């Protein structure tokens, strides 16, 4: 994560220096390695934090992980007595030393010891993950512009320096007046309706094994190396498990082969995260196997239906590692984007394949009057450590988006945006710029579709002037995977259809699940069932932004309605512990928060503001 965007992030670390002033250390390495150890340990913590979280309480976000770990690091490694001048001198020497010495392999062993000491993960996971991360992290550190003042601000506090590696930035909007807002008109009776299948977060685990321990000590279980469960507990189910487990291929095949009752489909939006959560033991070969295997499965069962994918954060290895296009050579993402272009070539035109190969994003026209834009949301990710080098509009993607939207406005086209990570979970400056873009092009932007959180929710956008008029809604569809403790699921959107003058807005949506409790019974088969339809279940007049805004406020006062939402939020398998008032208000706040680090919209949800502080009203983070 680079300089910009007001979000937190792991700081980088560095190898040794021979400076005279050194902080006391309880480890066996040179204390001048301090921040490089921090970088690797925090990269590991951010990558694995979702793996330790349950479906409820809500998982810890990147910034919170840092806030929790940095004091532990200071205490464990004896940095309490490090003076500010000595710290700055130390990291100045570290920067100089890194430029002179390329051999930094020994850093990994020290970082592994730190990971074990802080109990971030089991020893084998610590060792494997550090080995995956260390080369990229050292590369990021040597290229980064993080100053000694910023590094010491992280370690010693704001009196020593300001840790603000994500300063604000702004994209440029065309000097074209914004048209008067025009809410879409309801389609005429009998107008065509399109059905769009939405798939996200499939997370195929090649090593899933029925009967293994679903509650092993590793971040991902139900696997060949998870071992058997204790005699008092059952092992992993045949179709999947309510635990920190992903899916066997047979469950994905069952889902795709059983789509008939939900179809037919006019097109498919597929927003990524194909590999499993075994992020400590993945190679490029593993990721490409997942990409080609699952793509082939989608083609097999969907046949001629056009499929439009987006890139997830798990497609790369190390996880979350998506360098901007200016990073070349072996560290670049070219290996991944090229494989995607080859796998998806039957679905995408040449213009889309061109930008996909460069930055993992593209635009195309699936039908007259509609432009589809697939964003690479890893360029907004709090966990993408490559953005430490520079987080100002990575790959120029947002400026490109503005150009696409302006061209669509000029033509009178409507636009759908798909992506993996929702905008409210992004780095602050990226998120706020995106929010501004959505507000400017509210007449053109017909719908937004994301995944990543694994649960069933939404994010509302408001006009920037008053933050009171809903202008857009991002639909966050539930995952195919069970991770963590969920039923497998998928979504179908009903959209104003393919005809001249279509608004292309979402008219309704339906969710389908596989009830694992029933499917895993002896002799049972997998039966994918309709869970609910949005308008009918929530009593919505339509599914435009204002209707979702009203639903949030209805749920604030109607606990029974909220419990229905909570049940569906978890795809029919909510956690056993109840969601009390703080949980309910935090969850509702998240539905209003399409802009990260912006609690203002949530304060009026709270009857007694003294119950909550600003941090407790931040949108909760995703499961993965």
XYZ file of C-alpha atoms in Angstrom, residues 12-596:
585
model
C 7.841 -1.835 5.177
C 10.768 -3.304 6.748
C 14.365 -3.296 6.070
C 17.414 -5.187 6.476
C 20.318 -4.379 8.493
C 22.365 -1.366 9.015
C 25.585 -0.787 10.805
C 24.532 2.423 12.481
C 25.895 2.957 15.986
C 22.567 3.594 17.676
C 20.412 0.521 17.944
C 17.275 -0.391 19.800
C 17.398 -3.135 22.388
C 16.241 -6.415 20.933
C 15.039 -9.672 22.419
C 15.481 -11.488 19.142
C 18.528 -13.154 17.773
C 18.842 -10.857 14.773
C 20.159 -7.361 14.380
C 17.631 -4.806 15.714
C 18.180 -2.744 12.603
C 15.992 -5.269 10.830
C 13.043 -4.041 12.839
C 10.772 -2.540 10.250
C 11.349 -5.212 7.652
C 10.275 -7.753 10.241
C 7.249 -5.558 10.840
C 6.504 -5.436 7.135
C 6.601 -9.184 6.711
C 4.757 -9.940 9.928
C 2.026 -7.398 9.212
C 1.693 -8.531 5.606
C 1.197 -12.004 7.010
C -1.255 -10.771 9.638
C -3.314 -8.888 7.068
C -3.319 -11.869 4.736
C -4.356 -14.286 7.462
C -6.598 -12.073 9.599
C -9.704 -13.229 7.778
C -8.664 -16.827 8.310
C -8.893 -16.469 12.084
C -12.211 -14.649 12.040
C -15.608 -16.185 12.387
C -18.737 -15.130 10.596
C -19.638 -13.083 13.684
C -18.354 -11.007 15.357
C -17.265 -9.264 12.217
C -13.627 -9.724 11.204
C -10.881 -7.230 11.898
C -9.992 -4.700 9.247
C -6.491 -3.940 8.043
C -6.046 -0.790 10.156
C -7.281 -2.546 13.264
C -4.861 -5.407 12.731
C -2.041 -2.882 12.694
C -3.276 -1.122 15.791
C -3.386 -4.409 17.643
C -0.030 -5.747 16.484
C 2.245 -2.713 16.604
C 2.170 -2.421 20.430
C 2.945 -6.150 20.644
C 5.858 -5.682 18.291
C 7.237 -2.775 20.307
C 6.997 -4.732 23.542
C 8.300 -8.002 22.149
C 11.315 -6.495 20.443
C 12.328 -3.927 23.003
C 11.607 -0.739 21.093
C 10.228 1.178 24.069
C 13.600 2.818 24.765
C 14.355 3.702 21.144
C 14.719 7.473 20.845
C 13.270 9.386 17.943
C 16.647 10.662 16.583
C 18.111 7.166 16.859
C 15.109 5.689 15.062
C 15.398 8.130 12.170
C 19.110 7.561 11.937
C 18.542 3.820 11.993
C 16.092 3.815 9.096
C 18.182 6.222 7.082
C 21.001 3.708 7.399
C 18.631 0.873 6.508
C 17.611 2.602 3.281
C 21.266 3.120 2.437
C 22.111 -0.482 3.297
C 19.374 -1.928 1.129
C 20.609 -0.002 -1.858
C 24.083 -1.468 -1.382
C 23.225 -5.045 -0.451
C 20.862 -7.283 -2.415
C 21.307 -10.420 -0.318
C 18.397 -10.257 2.098
C 17.338 -13.897 2.277
C 18.270 -14.021 5.958
C 15.485 -11.574 6.700
C 12.955 -14.359 6.248
C 14.232 -16.437 9.125
C 13.989 -13.498 11.506
C 10.494 -12.608 10.293
C 9.448 -16.226 10.753
C 10.600 -16.125 14.375
C 8.564 -12.957 14.875
C 5.495 -14.587 13.348
C 5.874 -17.525 15.724
C 6.530 -15.353 18.764
C 3.402 -13.284 18.115
C 1.427 -16.467 17.330
C 0.125 -14.970 14.101
C -0.140 -18.468 12.648
C 1.148 -22.025 13.248
C 4.935 -22.390 12.723
C 4.655 -24.165 9.358
C 2.258 -21.510 8.087
C 4.563 -18.727 9.324
C 7.533 -20.225 7.539
C 5.753 -20.899 4.244
C 4.038 -17.524 4.110
C 7.181 -15.550 4.876
C 8.954 -17.415 2.091
C 6.184 -16.387 -0.290
C 6.150 -12.750 0.796
C 9.799 -11.913 1.450
C 11.029 -11.278 -2.102
C 8.110 -9.043 -2.989
C 8.217 -7.195 0.330
C 11.928 -6.433 -0.017
C 11.305 -5.250 -3.579
C 8.498 -2.996 -2.365
C 10.654 -1.625 0.442
C 13.548 -0.773 -1.859
C 11.221 1.024 -4.260
C 9.066 2.692 -1.627
C 9.157 6.326 -0.673
C 8.340 5.709 2.983
C 10.596 8.099 4.852
C 12.452 7.475 8.132
C 10.079 9.993 9.745
C 7.053 7.988 8.641
C 8.616 4.694 9.730
C 9.412 6.077 13.161
C 5.980 7.655 13.417
C 4.581 4.154 13.076
C 6.865 2.678 15.729
C 7.186 5.548 18.222
C 4.047 7.571 17.664
C 3.039 10.897 16.161
C 5.494 12.900 18.283
C 8.317 11.358 16.222
C 6.745 11.570 12.795
C 3.544 11.406 10.851
C 2.728 7.989 9.499
C 0.665 9.116 6.536
C 1.860 7.071 3.610
C -1.527 7.473 1.951
C -1.884 11.214 1.495
C -4.873 12.545 -0.410
C -5.084 12.784 -4.188
C -7.749 13.653 -6.731
C -8.648 12.516 -10.216
C -9.772 15.046 -12.819
C -13.350 15.226 -14.027
C -14.101 16.621 -17.499
C -15.196 20.247 -17.692
C -18.679 19.160 -18.715
C -21.655 20.252 -16.604
C -23.418 17.447 -14.777
C -26.837 16.792 -16.313
C -29.876 17.272 -14.107
C -30.452 14.060 -12.128
C -33.119 11.918 -13.751
C -34.248 8.839 -11.803
C -34.956 5.902 -14.128
C -38.554 5.358 -15.163
C -40.172 1.973 -14.512
C -40.192 -0.206 -17.641
C -43.474 -0.489 -19.505
C -45.578 -3.571 -18.745
C -44.373 -6.463 -20.827
C -40.958 -4.916 -21.527
C -38.118 -7.461 -21.871
C -36.343 -8.472 -18.672
C -32.809 -9.870 -18.689
C -31.600 -12.462 -16.195
C -27.941 -12.059 -15.233
C -26.234 -14.844 -13.289
C -23.762 -13.491 -10.741
C -20.958 -15.707 -9.456
C -18.346 -14.644 -6.936
C -15.816 -16.085 -4.486
C -15.884 -19.681 -5.703
C -12.653 -20.585 -3.831
C -12.024 -24.090 -5.137
C -9.862 -26.153 -2.793
C -7.993 -28.807 -4.767
C -7.100 -30.568 -1.510
C -10.543 -30.646 0.123
C -11.088 -34.071 1.695
C -14.273 -35.386 3.229
C -13.885 -36.591 6.823
C -10.897 -34.407 7.741
C -10.809 -31.967 10.662
C -12.914 -28.833 9.984
C -11.392 -27.082 13.014
C -7.678 -27.636 12.527
C -5.114 -25.074 13.695
C -4.294 -23.887 10.169
C -6.086 -20.911 8.604
C -7.864 -23.288 6.192
C -9.152 -26.756 7.095
C -11.082 -29.713 5.639
C -7.901 -30.541 3.689
C -5.666 -33.537 3.180
C -3.146 -32.212 5.691
C -5.781 -31.146 8.255
C -5.760 -34.585 9.854
C -8.733 -36.434 11.339
C -11.073 -34.691 13.783
C -11.278 -35.692 17.462
C -13.529 -38.690 18.071
C -16.149 -36.388 19.610
C -16.585 -34.278 16.441
C -17.649 -35.145 12.888
C -15.323 -34.632 9.965
C -15.775 -32.434 6.907
C -18.945 -33.057 4.910
C -19.051 -34.380 1.360
C -20.361 -31.145 -0.203
C -18.678 -28.653 2.134
C -18.555 -27.672 5.768
C -19.700 -24.882 8.092
C -16.186 -23.933 9.118
C -13.039 -22.263 7.835
C -13.153 -24.456 4.739
C -13.518 -23.879 1.001
C -15.249 -26.069 -1.596
C -14.421 -29.293 -3.408
C -14.742 -29.150 -7.183
C -17.806 -31.412 -7.085
C -19.775 -28.716 -5.233
C -18.942 -26.105 -7.863
C -19.850 -28.604 -10.577
C -23.129 -29.326 -8.786
C -23.885 -25.605 -8.616
C -23.190 -24.984 -12.297
C -24.991 -28.118 -13.471
C -28.044 -27.236 -11.361
C -28.598 -23.699 -12.637
C -31.549 -24.694 -14.823
C -34.407 -23.613 -12.506
C -32.760 -20.192 -12.022
C -32.271 -19.534 -15.753
C -32.153 -19.045 -18.599
C -29.474 -16.350 -18.467
C -28.641 -13.602 -20.900
C -25.126 -13.151 -19.510
C -22.950 -13.882 -16.501
C -20.996 -11.524 -14.249
C -18.190 -13.362 -12.411
C -16.208 -11.303 -9.908
C -13.264 -13.477 -9.015
C -11.545 -15.218 -6.123
C -11.097 -18.614 -7.738
C -8.311 -20.244 -5.638
C -8.676 -21.444 -2.058
C -7.583 -19.683 1.143
C -4.417 -21.769 1.598
C -2.463 -18.599 0.959
C 0.651 -19.791 2.776
C 1.254 -22.586 0.276
C 0.434 -21.373 -3.220
C 2.526 -21.129 -6.362
C 1.840 -19.450 -9.662
C 1.249 -22.909 -11.082
C -1.427 -23.514 -8.416
C -3.195 -20.250 -9.229
C -3.153 -20.907 -12.966
C -4.498 -24.427 -12.415
C -7.419 -22.959 -10.481
C -8.025 -20.339 -13.182
C -8.050 -22.796 -16.087
C -9.925 -25.577 -14.262
C -12.791 -23.416 -13.043
C -12.982 -21.409 -16.283
C -13.341 -24.681 -18.184
C -16.103 -25.738 -15.797
C -17.979 -22.466 -16.335
C -17.682 -22.847 -20.116
C -18.871 -26.465 -19.935
C -22.119 -25.715 -18.139
C -22.937 -22.232 -19.450
C -22.121 -22.963 -23.068
C -22.816 -20.019 -25.365
C -23.921 -17.642 -22.584
C -21.379 -14.742 -22.506
C -19.385 -14.506 -19.283
C -17.728 -11.290 -18.102
C -15.140 -11.807 -15.325
C -13.363 -9.495 -12.898
C -10.089 -10.073 -11.032
C -10.243 -11.094 -7.357
C -7.610 -10.525 -4.684
C -6.875 -14.264 -4.343
C -5.946 -14.811 -7.988
C -2.350 -13.775 -7.424
C 0.359 -15.143 -5.196
C 1.358 -13.851 -2.732
C -2.264 -13.068 -1.966
C -3.229 -9.395 -2.460
C -0.012 -8.796 -4.391
C -0.953 -6.781 -7.489
C 1.827 -4.419 -8.576
C 0.878 -1.503 -10.843
C 1.881 -1.870 -14.510
C 5.107 0.114 -14.090
C 6.539 -2.845 -12.160
C 8.125 -5.024 -14.804
C 9.995 -8.292 -14.938
C 9.335 -11.280 -12.706
C 7.603 -9.168 -10.047
C 4.924 -7.954 -12.465
C 1.435 -9.437 -12.813
C 1.937 -10.143 -16.495
C 1.978 -13.919 -15.880
C -1.541 -13.715 -14.429
C -3.141 -11.216 -16.809
C -1.793 -13.064 -19.847
C -3.244 -16.345 -18.588
C -6.588 -14.650 -17.954
C -6.601 -13.170 -21.446
C -5.998 -16.599 -22.959
C -8.611 -18.314 -20.776
C -11.266 -15.629 -21.299
C -10.592 -14.842 -24.957
C -13.844 -16.528 -26.130
C -15.830 -14.053 -24.008
C -13.951 -10.766 -24.494
C -13.285 -8.617 -27.593
C -9.824 -7.421 -28.564
C -10.216 -3.988 -26.946
C -11.029 -5.611 -23.600
C -8.201 -8.144 -23.836
C -5.736 -5.314 -24.462
C -6.372 -3.471 -21.176
C -6.829 -6.771 -19.321
C -3.269 -7.725 -20.268
C -1.973 -4.352 -19.032
C -3.861 -3.781 -15.787
C -6.522 -6.439 -15.255
C -9.470 -4.167 -16.159
C -11.511 -3.654 -19.315
C -14.671 -2.243 -20.913
C -16.952 -3.624 -23.607
C -20.473 -3.300 -25.000
C -22.437 -6.510 -24.360
C -25.512 -5.076 -26.119
C -26.588 -1.800 -27.756
C -26.986 1.010 -25.241
C -25.073 -0.755 -22.445
C -21.394 -0.444 -21.557
C -19.894 -2.942 -19.089
C -16.802 -1.900 -17.103
C -14.811 -4.517 -15.180
C -12.518 -2.896 -12.597
C -9.414 -4.360 -10.993
C -10.280 -3.464 -7.407
C -6.923 -4.728 -6.158
C -5.655 -1.264 -7.060
C -7.788 0.121 -4.242
C -7.018 -2.634 -1.738
C -5.836 -1.903 1.795
C -3.892 -5.171 1.683
C -2.098 -4.650 -1.650
C 1.371 -3.960 -0.264
C 2.648 -2.892 -3.713
C 0.724 0.325 -3.267
C 3.308 1.366 -0.680
C 5.335 2.500 -3.661
C 2.647 4.818 -4.957
C -1.095 4.645 -4.369
C -2.116 7.591 -6.553
C -4.688 6.144 -8.974
C -2.758 2.918 -9.660
C -2.587 2.049 -13.370
C -4.546 5.253 -14.048
C -7.654 3.107 -13.683
C -9.969 5.728 -12.170
C -9.017 8.331 -14.764
C -9.681 5.709 -17.445
C -13.038 5.003 -15.780
C -13.948 8.694 -15.987
C -13.153 8.656 -19.697
C -15.348 5.595 -20.236
C -18.245 7.120 -18.299
C -18.007 10.459 -20.092
C -17.992 8.723 -23.470
C -21.030 6.684 -22.410
C -22.814 9.860 -21.274
C -22.044 11.518 -24.607
C -23.493 8.515 -26.489
C -26.505 8.209 -24.209
C -25.447 4.711 -23.089
C -25.960 3.199 -19.649
C -23.133 1.543 -17.694
C -22.758 -1.473 -15.430
C -19.647 -1.726 -13.244
C -18.417 -5.060 -11.886
C -15.512 -5.651 -9.529
C -14.384 -7.793 -6.635
C -13.644 -5.601 -3.598
C -16.511 -3.208 -2.777
C -15.693 0.539 -2.843
C -16.443 0.966 0.872
C -13.592 -1.433 1.689
C -10.983 0.481 -0.322
C -8.170 2.848 0.577
C -9.634 6.186 1.571
C -8.544 8.389 -1.348
C -9.420 5.753 -3.937
C -12.804 5.233 -2.298
C -13.595 8.946 -2.036
C -12.587 9.574 -5.653
C -14.742 6.675 -6.794
C -17.636 8.066 -4.744
C -17.247 11.411 -6.504
C -17.242 9.695 -9.898
C -20.421 7.784 -9.077
C -22.146 10.983 -7.948
C -21.102 12.844 -11.116
C -22.321 10.108 -13.479
C -25.422 9.027 -11.579
C -27.597 9.316 -14.711
C -25.256 7.073 -16.709
C -24.329 4.469 -14.097
C -27.233 2.013 -14.052
C -25.851 -0.634 -11.672
C -22.808 -1.789 -9.676
C -21.978 -5.369 -8.698
C -19.282 -6.606 -6.288
C -18.413 -9.599 -4.088
C -15.514 -10.262 -1.681
C -17.319 -10.064 1.659
C -18.915 -13.526 1.230
C -22.183 -12.265 2.706
C -25.353 -10.769 1.236
C -25.398 -6.989 1.565
C -25.191 -3.655 -0.258
C -23.564 -0.209 -0.144
C -25.475 3.019 -0.808
C -24.007 6.128 -2.465
C -25.388 9.615 -1.734
C -25.089 13.015 -3.382
C -21.898 14.685 -2.230
C -23.528 18.028 -1.446
C -25.930 16.884 1.271
C -25.127 13.183 1.757
C -28.862 12.649 1.996
C -30.140 11.822 -1.500
C -29.383 8.210 -2.547
C -27.881 8.196 -6.046
C -26.616 4.643 -6.512
C -26.345 1.274 -4.826
C -23.606 -1.332 -5.072
C -24.937 -4.867 -4.738
C -22.605 -7.179 -2.787
C -23.574 -10.732 -3.631
C -22.932 -13.739 -1.375
C -20.131 -16.200 -2.066
C -20.186 -19.658 -3.568
C -17.758 -20.816 -0.871
C -18.738 -21.752 2.680
C -15.835 -19.771 4.152
C -16.534 -19.022 7.023
C -19.533 -21.022 8.316
C -21.889 -20.227 5.413
C -24.027 -22.133 2.934
C -22.779 -22.102 -0.675
C -24.748 -19.659 -2.799
C -25.145 -17.613 -5.961
C -27.235 -14.662 -7.160
C -29.473 -13.902 -10.151
C -30.300 -10.295 -11.099
C -33.386 -9.310 -13.052
C -32.430 -6.287 -15.156
C -34.394 -3.982 -17.430
C -33.902 -5.790 -20.711
C -32.448 -5.403 -24.150
C -34.593 -2.882 -26.002
C -34.264 0.684 -27.234
C -34.512 3.113 -24.337
C -33.881 0.504 -21.639
C -32.697 1.875 -18.309
C -30.661 -1.311 -17.693
C -31.291 -0.904 -13.953
C -31.762 -3.826 -11.582
C -35.439 -4.675 -11.178
C -35.060 -7.417 -8.551
C -32.657 -10.112 -7.424
C -32.889 -13.708 -6.254
C -30.490 -15.760 -4.150
C -30.007 -19.532 -4.318
C -28.190 -21.736 -1.801
C -27.177 -25.300 -1.066
C -28.347 -26.168 2.450
C -25.348 -28.133 3.732
C -27.221 -29.477 6.743
C -29.568 -31.318 4.378
C -27.080 -32.067 1.609
C -24.544 -33.763 3.908
C -27.037 -36.169 5.458
C -26.362 -39.857 4.632
C -27.881 -40.771 1.282
C -28.856 -37.179 0.440
C -27.992 -35.387 -2.790
C -27.146 -31.756 -3.458
C -30.291 -29.715 -4.012
C -29.810 -26.036 -4.813
C -32.841 -24.092 -3.639
C -34.299 -20.630 -3.958
C -33.635 -18.751 -0.707
C -35.425 -15.452 -1.299
C -36.356 -12.681 -3.721
C -35.451 -9.154 -2.608
C -38.606 -7.163 -3.365
C -40.983 -9.767 -2.001
C -39.036 -10.500 1.178
C -38.272 -6.893 2.141
C -41.470 -5.311 0.802
C -39.587 -3.037 -1.587
C -41.428 -0.916 -4.182
C -38.391 -1.362 -6.445
C -34.662 -1.947 -5.931
C -33.490 1.583 -6.695
C -31.133 3.337 -4.206
C -33.908 5.101 -2.250
C -35.636 1.768 -1.543
C -32.482 0.331 0.044
C -31.981 3.535 2.044
C -35.515 3.211 3.392
C -34.936 -0.468 4.199
C -31.939 0.387 6.400
C -34.022 2.810 8.433
C -36.901 0.375 8.668
C -34.481 -2.234 10.026
C -33.191 0.248 12.599
C -36.575 0.263 14.302
C -37.884 -3.182 13.332
C -35.750 -5.859 14.961
C -37.773 -8.669 13.383
C -37.116 -7.275 9.905
C -33.432 -6.969 10.779
C -33.319 -10.600 11.933
C -34.692 -11.598 8.533
C -31.894 -9.569 6.932
C -29.342 -11.139 9.316
C -30.524 -14.649 8.352
C -30.256 -13.882 4.631
C -27.014 -11.937 5.112
C -25.482 -15.287 6.145
C -27.187 -17.273 3.364
C -29.542 -19.047 5.726
C -26.903 -20.077 8.259
C -26.420 -17.256 10.783
C -24.039 -17.582 13.732
C -25.444 -19.062 16.918
C -24.774 -15.958 19.030
C -27.393 -13.198 18.655
C -26.726 -9.910 16.903
C -27.450 -7.334 19.613
C -27.799 -3.583 19.293
C -24.115 -2.715 18.641
C -23.863 -5.510 16.084
C -27.116 -4.447 14.416
C -26.156 -0.776 14.173
C -22.670 -1.572 12.893
C -24.143 -3.880 10.243
C -26.685 -1.264 9.188
C -23.975 1.379 9.098
C -22.057 -0.774 6.635
C -25.007 -0.743 4.234
C -24.908 3.072 4.170
C -21.145 3.290 3.774
C -19.992 3.072 0.178
C -17.149 5.456 1.092
C -14.441 4.198 3.425
